[in-house]
Short mmCIF file of C-alpha atoms in Angstrom, two decimals:
data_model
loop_
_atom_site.label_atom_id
_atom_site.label_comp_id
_atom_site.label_asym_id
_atom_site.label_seq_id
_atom_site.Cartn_x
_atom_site.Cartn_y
_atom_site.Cartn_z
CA UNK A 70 -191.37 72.85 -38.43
CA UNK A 71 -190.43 76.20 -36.93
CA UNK A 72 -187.55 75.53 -34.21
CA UNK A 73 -186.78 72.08 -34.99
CA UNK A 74 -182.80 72.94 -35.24
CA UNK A 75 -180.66 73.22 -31.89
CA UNK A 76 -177.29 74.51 -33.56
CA UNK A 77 -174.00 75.55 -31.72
CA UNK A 78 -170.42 77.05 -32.64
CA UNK A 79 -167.39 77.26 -31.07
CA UNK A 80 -163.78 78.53 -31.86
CA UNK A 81 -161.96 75.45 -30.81
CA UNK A 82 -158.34 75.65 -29.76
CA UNK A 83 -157.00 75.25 -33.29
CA UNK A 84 -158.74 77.98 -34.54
CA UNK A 85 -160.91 76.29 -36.33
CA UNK A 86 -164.87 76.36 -35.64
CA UNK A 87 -166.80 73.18 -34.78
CA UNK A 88 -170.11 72.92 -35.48
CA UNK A 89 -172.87 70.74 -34.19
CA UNK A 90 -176.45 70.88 -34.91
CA UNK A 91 -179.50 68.42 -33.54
CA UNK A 92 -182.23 68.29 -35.76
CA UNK A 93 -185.84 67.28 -34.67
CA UNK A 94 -187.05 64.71 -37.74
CA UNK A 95 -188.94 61.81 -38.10
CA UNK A 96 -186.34 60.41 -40.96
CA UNK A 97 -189.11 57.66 -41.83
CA UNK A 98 -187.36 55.80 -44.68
CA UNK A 99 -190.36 54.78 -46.36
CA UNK A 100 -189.53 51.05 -45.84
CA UNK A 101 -191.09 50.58 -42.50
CA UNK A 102 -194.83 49.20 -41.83
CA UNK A 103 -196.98 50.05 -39.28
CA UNK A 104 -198.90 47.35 -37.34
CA UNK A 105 -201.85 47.11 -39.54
CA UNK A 106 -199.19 46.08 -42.06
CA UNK A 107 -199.39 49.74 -44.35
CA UNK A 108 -196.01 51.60 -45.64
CA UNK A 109 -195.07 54.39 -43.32
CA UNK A 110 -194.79 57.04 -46.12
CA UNK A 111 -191.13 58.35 -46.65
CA UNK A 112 -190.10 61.89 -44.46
CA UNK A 113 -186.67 62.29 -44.46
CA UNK A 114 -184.17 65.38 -44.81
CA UNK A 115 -182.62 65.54 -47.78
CA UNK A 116 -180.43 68.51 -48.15
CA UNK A 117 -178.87 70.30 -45.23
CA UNK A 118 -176.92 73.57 -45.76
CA UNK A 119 -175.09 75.78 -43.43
CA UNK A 120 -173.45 78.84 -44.31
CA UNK A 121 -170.97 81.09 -42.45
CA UNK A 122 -172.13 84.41 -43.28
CA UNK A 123 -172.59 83.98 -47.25
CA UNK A 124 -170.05 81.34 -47.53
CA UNK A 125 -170.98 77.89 -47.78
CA UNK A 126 -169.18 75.89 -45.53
CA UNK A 127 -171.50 72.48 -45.71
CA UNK A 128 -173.62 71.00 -48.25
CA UNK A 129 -175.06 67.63 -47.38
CA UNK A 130 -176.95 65.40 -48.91
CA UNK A 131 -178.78 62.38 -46.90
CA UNK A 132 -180.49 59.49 -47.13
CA UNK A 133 -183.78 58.13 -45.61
CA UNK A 134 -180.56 55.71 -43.27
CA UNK A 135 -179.64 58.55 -41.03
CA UNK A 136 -181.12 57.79 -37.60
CA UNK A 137 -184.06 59.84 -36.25
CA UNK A 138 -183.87 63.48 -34.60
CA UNK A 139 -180.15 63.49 -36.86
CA UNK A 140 -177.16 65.02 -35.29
CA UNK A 141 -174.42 66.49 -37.46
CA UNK A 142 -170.87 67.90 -36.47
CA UNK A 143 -168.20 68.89 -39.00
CA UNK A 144 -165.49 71.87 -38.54
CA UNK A 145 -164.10 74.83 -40.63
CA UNK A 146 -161.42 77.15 -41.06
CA UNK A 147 -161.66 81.22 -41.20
CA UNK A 148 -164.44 81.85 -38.51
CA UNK A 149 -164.29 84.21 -35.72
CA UNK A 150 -166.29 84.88 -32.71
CA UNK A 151 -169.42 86.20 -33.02
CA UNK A 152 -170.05 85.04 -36.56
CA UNK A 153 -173.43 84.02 -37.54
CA UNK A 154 -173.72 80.75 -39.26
CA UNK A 155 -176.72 79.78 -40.14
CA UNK A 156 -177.82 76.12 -41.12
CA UNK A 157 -181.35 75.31 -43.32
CA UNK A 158 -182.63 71.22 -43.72
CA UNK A 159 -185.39 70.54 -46.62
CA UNK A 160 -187.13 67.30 -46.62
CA UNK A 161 -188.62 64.83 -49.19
CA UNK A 162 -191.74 66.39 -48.92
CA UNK A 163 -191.13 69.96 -49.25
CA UNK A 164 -190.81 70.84 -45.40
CA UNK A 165 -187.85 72.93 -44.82
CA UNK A 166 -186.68 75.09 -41.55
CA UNK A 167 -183.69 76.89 -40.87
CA UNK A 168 -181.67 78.34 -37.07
CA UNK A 169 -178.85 80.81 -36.89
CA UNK A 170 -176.21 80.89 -34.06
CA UNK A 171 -173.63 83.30 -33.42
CA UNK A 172 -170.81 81.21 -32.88
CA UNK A 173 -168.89 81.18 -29.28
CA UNK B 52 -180.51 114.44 -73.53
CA UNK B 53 -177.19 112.48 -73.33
CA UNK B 54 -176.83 113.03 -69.16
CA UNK B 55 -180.31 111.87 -68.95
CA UNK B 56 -179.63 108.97 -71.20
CA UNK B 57 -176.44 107.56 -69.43
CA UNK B 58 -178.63 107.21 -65.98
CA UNK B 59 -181.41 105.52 -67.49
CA UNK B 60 -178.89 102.96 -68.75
CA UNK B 61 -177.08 103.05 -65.38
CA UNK B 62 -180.14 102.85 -63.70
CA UNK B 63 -181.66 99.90 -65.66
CA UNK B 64 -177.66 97.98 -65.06
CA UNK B 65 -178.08 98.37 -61.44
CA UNK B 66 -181.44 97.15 -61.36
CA UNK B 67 -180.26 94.10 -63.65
CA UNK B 68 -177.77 93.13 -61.00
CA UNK B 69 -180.74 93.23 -57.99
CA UNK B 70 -183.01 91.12 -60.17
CA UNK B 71 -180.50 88.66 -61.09
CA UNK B 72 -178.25 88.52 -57.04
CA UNK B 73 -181.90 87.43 -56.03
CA UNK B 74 -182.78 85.31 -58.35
CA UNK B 75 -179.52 82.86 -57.72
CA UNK B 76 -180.78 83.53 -54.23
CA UNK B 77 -184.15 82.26 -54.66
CA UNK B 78 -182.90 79.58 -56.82
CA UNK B 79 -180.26 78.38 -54.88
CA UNK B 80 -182.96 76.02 -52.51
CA UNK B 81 -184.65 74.96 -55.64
CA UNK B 82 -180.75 73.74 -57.27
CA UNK B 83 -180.20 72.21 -54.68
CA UNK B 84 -183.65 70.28 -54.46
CA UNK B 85 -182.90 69.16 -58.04
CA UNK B 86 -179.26 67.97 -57.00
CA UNK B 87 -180.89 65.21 -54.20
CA UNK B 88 -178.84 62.21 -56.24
CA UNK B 89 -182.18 59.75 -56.01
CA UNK B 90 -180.38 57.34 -58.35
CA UNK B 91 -177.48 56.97 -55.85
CA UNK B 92 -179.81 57.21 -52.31
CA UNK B 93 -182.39 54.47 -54.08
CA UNK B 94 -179.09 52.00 -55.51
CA UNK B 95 -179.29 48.97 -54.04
CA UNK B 96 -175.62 47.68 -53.87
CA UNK B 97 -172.88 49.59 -52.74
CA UNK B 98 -171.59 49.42 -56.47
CA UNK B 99 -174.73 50.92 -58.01
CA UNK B 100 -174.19 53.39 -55.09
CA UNK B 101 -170.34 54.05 -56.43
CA UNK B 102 -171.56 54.34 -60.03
CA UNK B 103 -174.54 56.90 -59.47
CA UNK B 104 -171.95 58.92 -56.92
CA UNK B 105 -169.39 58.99 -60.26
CA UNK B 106 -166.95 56.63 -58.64
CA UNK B 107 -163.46 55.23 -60.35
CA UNK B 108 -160.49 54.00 -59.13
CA UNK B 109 -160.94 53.11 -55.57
CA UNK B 110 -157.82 52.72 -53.16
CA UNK B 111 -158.36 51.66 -49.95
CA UNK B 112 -156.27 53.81 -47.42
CA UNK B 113 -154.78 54.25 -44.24
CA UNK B 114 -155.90 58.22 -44.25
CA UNK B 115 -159.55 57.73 -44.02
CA UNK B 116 -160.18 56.68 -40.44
CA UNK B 117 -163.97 55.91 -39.27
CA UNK B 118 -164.84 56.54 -35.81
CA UNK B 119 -167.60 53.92 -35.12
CA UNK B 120 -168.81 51.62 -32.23
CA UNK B 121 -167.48 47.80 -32.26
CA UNK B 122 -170.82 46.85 -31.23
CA UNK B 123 -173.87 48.59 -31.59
CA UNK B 124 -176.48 47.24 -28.98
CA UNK B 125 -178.94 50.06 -30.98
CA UNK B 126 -179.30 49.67 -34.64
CA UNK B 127 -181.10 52.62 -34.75
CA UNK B 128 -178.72 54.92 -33.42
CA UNK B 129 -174.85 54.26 -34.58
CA UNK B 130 -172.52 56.85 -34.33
CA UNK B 131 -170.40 57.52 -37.20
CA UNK B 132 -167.38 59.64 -37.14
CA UNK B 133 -165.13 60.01 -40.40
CA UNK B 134 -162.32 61.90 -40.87
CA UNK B 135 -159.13 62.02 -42.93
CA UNK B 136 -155.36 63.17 -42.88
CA UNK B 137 -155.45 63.38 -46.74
CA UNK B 138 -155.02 67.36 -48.16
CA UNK B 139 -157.74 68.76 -50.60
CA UNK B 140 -161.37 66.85 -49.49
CA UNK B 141 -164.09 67.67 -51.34
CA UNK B 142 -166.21 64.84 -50.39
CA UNK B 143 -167.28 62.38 -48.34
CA UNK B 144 -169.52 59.26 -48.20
CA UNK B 145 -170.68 56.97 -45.77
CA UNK B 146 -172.47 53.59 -47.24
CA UNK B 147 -173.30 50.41 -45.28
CA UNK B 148 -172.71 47.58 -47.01
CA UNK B 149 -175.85 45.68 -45.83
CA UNK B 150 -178.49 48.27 -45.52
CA UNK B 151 -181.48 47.55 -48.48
CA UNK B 152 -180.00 50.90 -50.07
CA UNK B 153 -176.16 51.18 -49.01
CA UNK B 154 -175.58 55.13 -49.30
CA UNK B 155 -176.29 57.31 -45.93
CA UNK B 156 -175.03 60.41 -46.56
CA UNK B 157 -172.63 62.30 -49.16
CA UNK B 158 -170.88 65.92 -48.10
CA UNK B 159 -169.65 68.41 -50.04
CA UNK B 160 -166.67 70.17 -48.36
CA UNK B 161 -165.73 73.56 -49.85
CA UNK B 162 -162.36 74.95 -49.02
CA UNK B 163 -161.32 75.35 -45.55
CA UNK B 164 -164.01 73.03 -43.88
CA UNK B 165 -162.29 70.47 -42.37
CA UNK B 166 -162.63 66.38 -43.69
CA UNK B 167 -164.47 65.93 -40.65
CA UNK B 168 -168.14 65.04 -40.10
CA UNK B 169 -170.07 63.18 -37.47
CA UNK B 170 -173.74 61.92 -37.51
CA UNK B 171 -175.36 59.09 -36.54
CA UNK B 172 -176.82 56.18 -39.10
CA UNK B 173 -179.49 53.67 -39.19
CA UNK B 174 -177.98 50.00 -39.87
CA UNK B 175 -180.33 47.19 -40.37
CA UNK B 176 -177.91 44.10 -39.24
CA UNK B 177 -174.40 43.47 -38.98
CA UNK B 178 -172.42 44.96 -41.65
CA UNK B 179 -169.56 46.99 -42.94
CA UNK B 180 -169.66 50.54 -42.67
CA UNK B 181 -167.78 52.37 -45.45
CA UNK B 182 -166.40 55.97 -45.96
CA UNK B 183 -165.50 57.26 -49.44
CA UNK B 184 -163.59 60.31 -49.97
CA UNK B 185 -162.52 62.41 -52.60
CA UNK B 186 -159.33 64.00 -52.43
CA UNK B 187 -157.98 66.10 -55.27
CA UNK B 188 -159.61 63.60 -57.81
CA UNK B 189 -158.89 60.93 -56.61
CA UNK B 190 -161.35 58.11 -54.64
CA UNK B 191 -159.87 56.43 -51.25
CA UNK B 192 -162.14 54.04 -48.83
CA UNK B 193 -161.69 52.74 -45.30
CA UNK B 194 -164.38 50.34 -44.15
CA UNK B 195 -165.38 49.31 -40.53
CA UNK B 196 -167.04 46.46 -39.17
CA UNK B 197 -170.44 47.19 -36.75
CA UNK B 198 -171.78 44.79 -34.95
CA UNK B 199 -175.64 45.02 -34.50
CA UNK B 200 -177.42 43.64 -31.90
CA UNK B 201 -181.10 45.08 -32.84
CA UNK B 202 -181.51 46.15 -36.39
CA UNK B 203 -182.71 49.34 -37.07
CA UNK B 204 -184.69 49.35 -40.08
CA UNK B 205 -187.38 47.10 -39.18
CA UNK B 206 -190.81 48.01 -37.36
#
């Protein structure tokens, strides 16, 4: 699932850095049936970290109820310009992927 | 004999430290694989959902503020914004009341990250939507009522 993350950081006028990331995922919840009437199988991110530098800044944990192709936004204190941050998603299944940005 | 002696033990130390800084960093994914809460993402009330997230004492409160449509035409695709005034987040939930399994998402803010996060949910019908955080301890909610016009869930 190589390049599935779009990610972007910016030093907002507070000082603080907002962060928002689009993801490119199913999220199937499992629930659903396709028209022959069989379970969609379950494929949803479960854990999504992002780091700033070595410090973790979000841990997340997610349900199969977050809509498809998930966006996420939060914001943190002690970043500066050009930072990396770097944020990794692993699924039910195993599937994992992971984008860095330098933040603007 | 003693020289020679000290760096073998220095030597074997250092080497120590490498071998254990990448193991925690090779078992860090793995943890955190383990820590997925299934019993609180599969509960199917938003109490079961409270009791498998460790919930207490809940106080509604005026410091929790969701950012969510009146009416979403989209089941599929509701925007969810929740942030808070209160000092000291370390979590943050979103449930909806009458999805099959009522817990969306659960954050875990370290220090300095702001009680702030935005996604966007799934919501099968008409429902409240409900943001738990944790504040120095303690457990305050705010809910928000979301129309649905087209459910989300079904196929």
């Amino acid at each position: 699932m190589a390049g599935s993350i779009k990610i972007r950081a910016k030093i907002e006028s507070d000082g603080a850095c907002e962060v928002k990331a689009l993801i490119k995922h199913t999220m199937e919840t499992g629930m659903r049936k396709d028209k022959d009437g069989e379970k969609i199988p379950a494929k949803f991110i479960q854990e999504i970290l992002c780091k700033h530098g070595d410090k973790v800044v979000l841990e997340t944990n997610w349900g199969g109820a977050v809509s498809k192709n998930p966006y996420i936004s939060f914001r943190f204190d002690g970043a500066s310009k050009g930072d990396k941050i770097e944020l990794s998603w692993t699924d039910n299944t195993g599937e994992s992927d992971a984008a860095e940005a330098i933040i603007k | 004999m003693n020289m020679k002696r000290r760096l073998f033990l220095k030597g074997t130390l250092a080497s120590t430290t490498i071998a254990l800084a990448a193991g925690a960093g090779l078992i860090t994914p793995q943890q955190l694989l383990a820590a997925w809460p299934e019993s609180a993402f599969g509960a199917k009330s938003v109490d079961d959902a409270y009791s498998a997230i460790g919930g207490g004492a809940r106080t509604p409160s005026d410091a929790v503020m969701i950012k969510a449509p009146q009416i979403a035409e989209n089941g599929a695709v509701v925007p969810i914004t929740v942030s808070s005034t209160l000092k000291g987040v370390t979590r943050i939930a979103i449930l909806v009341e009458k999805n099959a399994t009522p817990l969306v998402a659960l954050y875990q803010l370290p220090t300095g990250t702001h009680p702030y996060v935005s996604t966007r949910i799934k919501m099968g019908k008409t429902s409240n939507v409900i943001a738990m955080i944790e504040a120095e301890g303690a457990l305050y909610t705010a809910e928000k009522e979301v129309k649905v016009t087209i459910g989300g869930c079904g196929g």
